[in-house]
CSV table of C-alpha atoms in Angstrom, one decimal:
chain,number,residue,atom,x,y,z
A,1,MET,CA,33.9,4.3,13.4
A,2,THR,CA,31.9,6.4,11.0
A,3,ILE,CA,28.7,5.7,9.1
A,4,PRO,CA,28.0,7.6,5.9
A,5,PHE,CA,24.5,9.1,5.4
A,6,ILE,CA,22.4,11.0,3.0
A,7,LYS,CA,19.6,13.2,4.4
A,8,ALA,CA,16.4,13.7,2.5
A,9,HIS,CA,12.8,14.7,3.3
A,10,GLY,CA,9.4,14.1,1.7
A,11,ALA,CA,7.0,16.9,2.6
A,12,GLY,CA,8.9,17.6,5.8
A,13,ASN,CA,9.1,13.9,6.9
A,14,ASP,CA,12.9,13.5,7.1
A,15,PHE,CA,15.1,10.4,6.9
A,16,LEU,CA,18.7,9.3,6.8
A,17,TYR,CA,19.9,6.9,4.2
A,18,THR,CA,23.0,4.6,4.1
A,19,PHE,CA,23.9,2.2,1.4
A,20,ALA,CA,24.3,-1.4,2.7
A,21,HIS,CA,27.8,-1.9,1.2
A,22,GLU,CA,29.0,1.2,3.1
A,23,LEU,CA,28.0,-0.2,6.5
A,24,PRO,CA,30.6,-1.6,9.0
A,25,ALA,CA,29.9,-5.1,10.1
A,26,GLY,CA,28.3,-6.2,13.4
A,27,LEU,CA,26.2,-3.1,14.1
A,28,ASP,CA,23.2,-3.0,16.4
A,29,MET,CA,20.9,-1.4,13.8
A,30,ALA,CA,18.2,-0.4,16.3
A,31,GLU,CA,20.7,1.3,18.5
A,32,ILE,CA,22.3,3.1,15.6
A,33,ALA,CA,18.9,4.3,14.4
A,34,ARG,CA,18.1,5.7,17.8
A,35,ARG,CA,21.4,7.5,18.1
A,36,MET,CA,21.6,8.8,14.5
A,37,CYS,CA,18.0,10.1,14.5
A,38,HIS,CA,18.2,11.8,17.8
A,39,ARG,CA,17.3,15.5,17.3
A,40,ASN,CA,19.8,16.8,19.8
A,41,THR,CA,22.8,14.4,20.0
A,42,GLY,CA,22.5,12.8,16.6
A,43,ILE,CA,21.9,14.0,13.0
A,44,GLY,CA,18.2,14.1,13.6
A,45,ALA,CA,15.5,12.4,11.5
A,46,ASP,CA,12.2,10.5,11.7
A,47,GLY,CA,13.9,7.3,10.6
A,48,TRP,CA,17.0,5.6,9.1
A,49,TYR,CA,17.0,3.6,5.9
A,50,VAL,CA,19.5,1.1,4.6
A,51,ILE,CA,19.5,0.8,0.8
A,52,ASP,CA,20.8,-2.4,-0.7
A,53,THR,CA,21.5,-2.4,-4.5
A,54,GLY,CA,23.1,-5.8,-4.7
A,55,GLY,CA,20.1,-7.7,-6.1
A,56,GLU,CA,17.9,-7.6,-9.1
A,57,LEU,CA,15.9,-4.8,-7.5
A,58,PRO,CA,17.0,-2.4,-4.8
A,59,TRP,CA,15.5,-3.1,-1.4
A,60,VAL,CA,15.2,-0.8,1.6
A,61,ARG,CA,14.8,-1.4,5.3
A,62,LEU,CA,13.6,1.2,7.7
A,63,TRP,CA,14.2,1.8,11.4
A,64,ASN,CA,12.1,4.5,13.2
A,65,SER,CA,13.7,7.1,15.4
A,66,ASP,CA,12.9,5.0,18.4
A,67,GLY,CA,14.8,2.0,17.0
A,68,SER,CA,11.7,0.0,16.0
A,69,SER,CA,11.4,-1.4,12.5
A,70,ALA,CA,8.7,-0.4,10.0
A,71,GLY,CA,7.5,-2.1,6.8
A,72,LEU,CA,6.7,1.0,4.8
A,73,SER,CA,6.9,4.7,4.7
A,74,GLY,CA,5.4,6.5,1.7
A,75,ASN,CA,7.5,9.7,2.1
A,76,GLY,CA,10.6,7.7,2.9
A,77,THR,CA,10.2,5.3,-0.1
A,78,ARG,CA,9.8,8.3,-2.4
A,79,CYS,CA,13.1,9.8,-1.0
A,80,ALA,CA,14.8,6.4,-1.6
A,81,ALA,CA,13.6,6.5,-5.1
A,82,ALA,CA,14.9,10.0,-5.6
A,83,ILE,CA,18.3,9.0,-4.2
A,84,LEU,CA,18.5,6.0,-6.5
A,85,ALA,CA,17.4,7.9,-9.6
A,86,ALA,CA,19.8,10.8,-9.0
A,87,ARG,CA,22.7,8.2,-9.0
A,88,GLY,CA,21.5,6.3,-12.0
A,89,LEU,CA,20.7,3.3,-10.0
A,90,ALA,CA,17.0,3.1,-11.0
A,91,GLY,CA,14.9,3.7,-14.2
A,92,ASP,CA,11.5,5.1,-14.6
A,93,PRO,CA,9.4,3.7,-13.1
A,94,VAL,CA,11.5,3.0,-10.0
A,95,ARG,CA,10.9,-0.4,-8.5
A,96,ILE,CA,11.9,-0.8,-4.8
A,97,VAL,CA,11.3,-3.8,-2.5
A,98,THR,CA,10.2,-2.6,0.9
A,99,GLY,CA,9.3,-4.4,4.1
A,100,SER,CA,5.7,-4.5,2.9
A,101,GLY,CA,6.6,-5.8,-0.6
A,102,GLU,CA,7.5,-4.3,-3.9
A,103,ARG,CA,6.5,-0.7,-4.7
A,104,VAL,CA,6.5,1.0,-8.1
A,105,LEU,CA,7.0,4.8,-8.4
A,106,HIS,CA,6.5,6.9,-11.5
A,107,ARG,CA,8.2,10.2,-12.0
A,108,ARG,CA,5.9,13.2,-12.2
A,109,GLU,CA,6.6,16.7,-13.3
A,110,SER,CA,5.9,19.6,-10.9
A,111,SER,CA,6.7,23.3,-10.6
A,112,MET,CA,7.3,22.8,-6.9
A,113,PRO,CA,10.7,21.9,-5.3
A,114,GLY,CA,12.0,18.4,-5.2
A,115,MET,CA,11.7,15.3,-7.3
A,116,TRP,CA,8.0,14.2,-7.6
A,117,PHE,CA,6.8,10.6,-7.7
A,118,GLU,CA,3.4,8.9,-7.8
A,119,MET,CA,3.7,5.7,-5.8
A,120,GLU,CA,1.4,2.7,-5.9
A,121,MET,CA,0.6,2.0,-2.2
A,122,GLY,CA,-1.2,-1.3,-2.7
A,123,SER,CA,-4.8,-2.1,-1.8
A,124,PRO,CA,-5.9,-0.8,1.6
A,125,ARG,CA,-7.2,-3.4,4.0
A,126,VAL,CA,-10.2,-2.1,6.0
A,127,GLU,CA,-10.6,-3.4,9.6
A,128,ALA,CA,-13.4,-1.1,10.7
A,129,VAL,CA,-15.0,2.1,9.3
A,130,ARG,CA,-16.6,3.3,12.6
A,131,TYR,CA,-15.0,1.7,15.6
A,132,PRO,CA,-15.6,3.0,19.1
A,133,LEU,CA,-12.2,3.1,20.6
A,134,GLU,CA,-12.2,3.5,24.4
A,135,LEU,CA,-9.8,6.3,25.6
A,136,ALA,CA,-9.1,7.9,28.9
A,137,GLY,CA,-11.4,10.7,28.0
A,138,GLY,CA,-14.2,8.4,26.7
A,139,ALA,CA,-14.9,6.6,23.5
A,140,ARG,CA,-13.8,8.1,20.2
A,141,GLU,CA,-15.0,6.8,16.8
A,142,VAL,CA,-12.1,5.9,14.6
A,143,THR,CA,-11.5,4.2,11.2
A,144,ILE,CA,-8.9,1.4,11.2
A,145,VAL,CA,-7.1,0.4,8.0
A,146,ASP,CA,-3.8,-1.0,6.8
A,147,VAL,CA,-1.9,0.6,3.9
A,148,GLY,CA,1.3,-1.4,4.3
A,149,ASN,CA,1.4,-0.4,8.0
A,150,PRO,CA,-1.5,0.0,10.5
A,151,GLN,CA,-3.4,3.3,10.4
A,152,CYS,CA,-6.0,4.7,12.9
A,153,ALA,CA,-7.8,7.8,11.7
A,154,ALA,CA,-10.1,10.0,13.7
A,155,ALA,CA,-12.4,12.5,11.9
A,156,VAL,CA,-12.7,15.9,13.8
A,157,GLU,CA,-14.5,19.2,13.1
A,158,GLU,CA,-11.5,21.0,14.7
A,159,PHE,CA,-8.1,19.6,15.8
A,160,PRO,CA,-8.1,19.1,19.6
A,161,ALA,CA,-5.6,21.2,21.4
A,162,ASP,CA,-4.2,18.0,22.9
A,163,TRP,CA,-4.2,16.0,19.7
A,164,ALA,CA,-0.6,14.9,19.9
A,165,ALA,CA,-1.2,13.5,23.5
A,166,MET,CA,-4.3,11.8,22.2
A,167,GLY,CA,-2.2,10.4,19.3
A,168,ALA,CA,0.3,9.0,21.7
A,169,GLU,CA,-2.5,7.3,23.7
A,170,ILE,CA,-4.0,5.8,20.6
A,171,GLU,CA,-0.6,4.7,19.2
A,172,GLY,CA,-0.1,2.5,22.3
A,173,HIS,CA,-3.7,1.4,22.8
A,174,GLY,CA,-4.3,-2.2,23.7
A,175,HIS,CA,-6.4,-2.6,20.6
A,176,PHE,CA,-3.1,-2.3,18.6
A,177,PRO,CA,-0.7,-4.9,20.0
A,178,GLU,CA,2.0,-3.7,17.5
A,179,ARG,CA,1.1,-0.1,17.9
A,180,THR,CA,-0.4,2.1,15.2
A,181,ASN,CA,0.1,5.2,13.2
A,182,VAL,CA,-2.5,7.9,14.1
A,183,SER,CA,-4.1,10.6,12.0
A,184,PHE,CA,-6.7,13.3,12.8
A,185,ILE,CA,-8.6,14.4,9.8
A,186,ARG,CA,-10.7,17.5,9.1
A,187,ARG,CA,-12.8,17.9,6.0
A,188,VAL,CA,-12.2,21.0,4.0
A,189,ASP,CA,-14.3,20.3,0.9
A,190,ARG,CA,-15.3,17.4,-1.3
A,191,HIS,CA,-11.8,16.7,-2.5
A,192,THR,CA,-9.7,18.1,0.4
A,193,ILE,CA,-8.9,17.2,4.0
A,194,GLU,CA,-6.5,18.7,6.5
A,195,ALA,CA,-4.5,16.2,8.7
A,196,ARG,CA,-2.2,15.9,11.7
A,197,PHE,CA,0.0,12.9,12.2
A,198,TYR,CA,1.4,10.9,15.2
A,199,GLU,CA,3.5,8.2,13.7
A,200,ARG,CA,4.3,4.9,15.3
A,201,GLY,CA,7.9,4.9,16.5
A,202,ALA,CA,8.5,8.6,15.5
A,203,GLY,CA,5.8,10.7,17.2
A,204,HIS,CA,4.5,14.0,15.8
A,205,THR,CA,5.6,14.4,12.2
A,206,LEU,CA,5.0,17.3,9.8
A,207,SER,CA,3.5,14.9,7.3
A,208,SER,CA,3.2,11.2,6.6
A,209,GLY,CA,2.8,9.4,3.3
A,210,THR,CA,1.2,6.2,4.6
A,211,GLY,CA,-0.7,8.4,7.1
A,212,SER,CA,-2.0,10.6,4.3
A,213,THR,CA,-3.1,7.5,2.4
A,214,GLY,CA,-4.8,6.1,5.5
A,215,ALA,CA,-6.4,9.4,6.2
A,216,ALA,CA,-7.8,9.8,2.7
A,217,VAL,CA,-9.0,6.2,2.6
A,218,ALA,CA,-10.8,6.8,5.9
A,219,ALA,CA,-12.3,10.1,4.7
A,220,ILE,CA,-13.6,8.3,1.6
A,221,LEU,CA,-15.1,5.4,3.6
A,222,LEU,CA,-16.8,8.0,5.9
A,223,ASP,CA,-18.2,9.8,2.8
A,224,LEU,CA,-16.5,13.0,3.8
A,225,VAL,CA,-14.6,13.3,0.4
A,226,GLU,CA,-14.2,11.5,-2.9
A,227,SER,CA,-11.1,10.6,-4.9
A,228,PRO,CA,-8.8,12.3,-5.8
A,229,VAL,CA,-8.0,13.8,-2.4
A,230,THR,CA,-5.6,16.5,-1.5
A,231,VAL,CA,-4.2,16.0,2.0
A,232,ARG,CA,-3.1,19.3,3.6
A,233,THR,CA,-0.3,18.4,6.0
A,234,GLU,CA,1.5,20.8,8.3
A,235,PHE,CA,4.3,20.9,5.7
A,236,GLY,CA,2.3,21.1,2.5
A,237,PRO,CA,0.0,19.0,0.3
A,238,LEU,CA,0.1,15.3,-0.6
A,239,TYR,CA,-2.2,13.8,-3.2
A,240,ILE,CA,-4.1,10.6,-3.0
A,241,ARG,CA,-6.3,8.8,-5.5
A,242,TRP,CA,-8.2,5.6,-4.6
A,243,GLU,CA,-10.5,4.3,-7.2
A,244,VAL,CA,-12.7,1.6,-5.7
A,245,PRO,CA,-13.8,-0.8,-8.4
A,246,PRO,CA,-17.6,-1.5,-8.5
A,247,MET,CA,-18.6,-4.6,-6.4
A,248,GLU,CA,-15.0,-5.0,-5.1
A,249,PRO,CA,-13.9,-4.3,-1.5
A,250,SER,CA,-10.8,-2.3,-2.5
A,251,GLY,CA,-8.6,-1.1,-5.3
A,252,PRO,CA,-5.0,0.2,-5.1
A,253,ALA,CA,-4.3,3.6,-3.7
A,254,PHE,CA,-1.7,6.0,-5.2
A,255,LEU,CA,0.3,8.6,-3.4
A,256,THR,CA,1.9,11.6,-5.1
A,257,GLY,CA,4.4,13.9,-3.4
A,258,PRO,CA,7.9,15.4,-3.4
A,259,ALA,CA,11.3,14.0,-2.4
A,260,GLU,CA,14.2,16.3,-1.8
A,261,GLU,CA,17.8,15.4,-1.0
A,262,ILE,CA,19.2,18.0,1.4
A,263,GLY,CA,22.7,16.9,2.5
A,264,SER,CA,25.2,14.2,3.3
A,265,GLY,CA,27.9,13.4,5.7
A,266,GLN,CA,29.5,11.0,8.2
A,267,TYR,CA,28.0,10.0,11.5
A,268,SER,CA,30.6,9.3,14.2
A,269,HIS,CA,29.6,6.3,16.2
A,270,THR,CA,31.5,5.5,19.5
């Protein structure tokens, strides 16, 4: 049995995509995701998307590389938009239904590689701005928000040498019964942060769209930066704007970044 796929990446965050009508029946989707996304014995990716174009709006469903499901990926949804747009299956703006609701993406011009979109991420929900999270090495102050999926951001002056191990500890911390995405953020200037990401269900990733959104929102809440914010990921920059209306707790955040289709093929499933 073979499963067709398209591979794309958004700022180094890579995904596999399969159209729903091309899928064989009766698949264990979580198991397929684990196998397809494996870096050594599969195609290799941070997650696997199924795109369904049979309704009024296309919808997408995402499985992480560990087989768990996820409601939203900013980088992944941009790539889905690029795939749909390239095949004439979406207009401008592109409207996609995700596991966290409908998202609208506007095409943006850029001199950099890939197809660029600005994506409305919805209004961040803030759980705590300065929360003392107890870790094995002692308490660490974190900011906890939700931007379509849970985010835990830790501000640092320099990235700890063991930041990925710390990210894994935070991801599975008892405070987060459904686990969380983790970012470490370092202020560069009033409109720039540098970030490292440990994603729920995928581990260390070169960038993260929702992670960058959560990191920027956290940095704004901590008064480290102000909107618009450039997030320097290990791959390259992503751009966030979050205009907080006066006297209101939150306004919508917007994420701008690239999406690049890099190949296609057939995965052999036995």
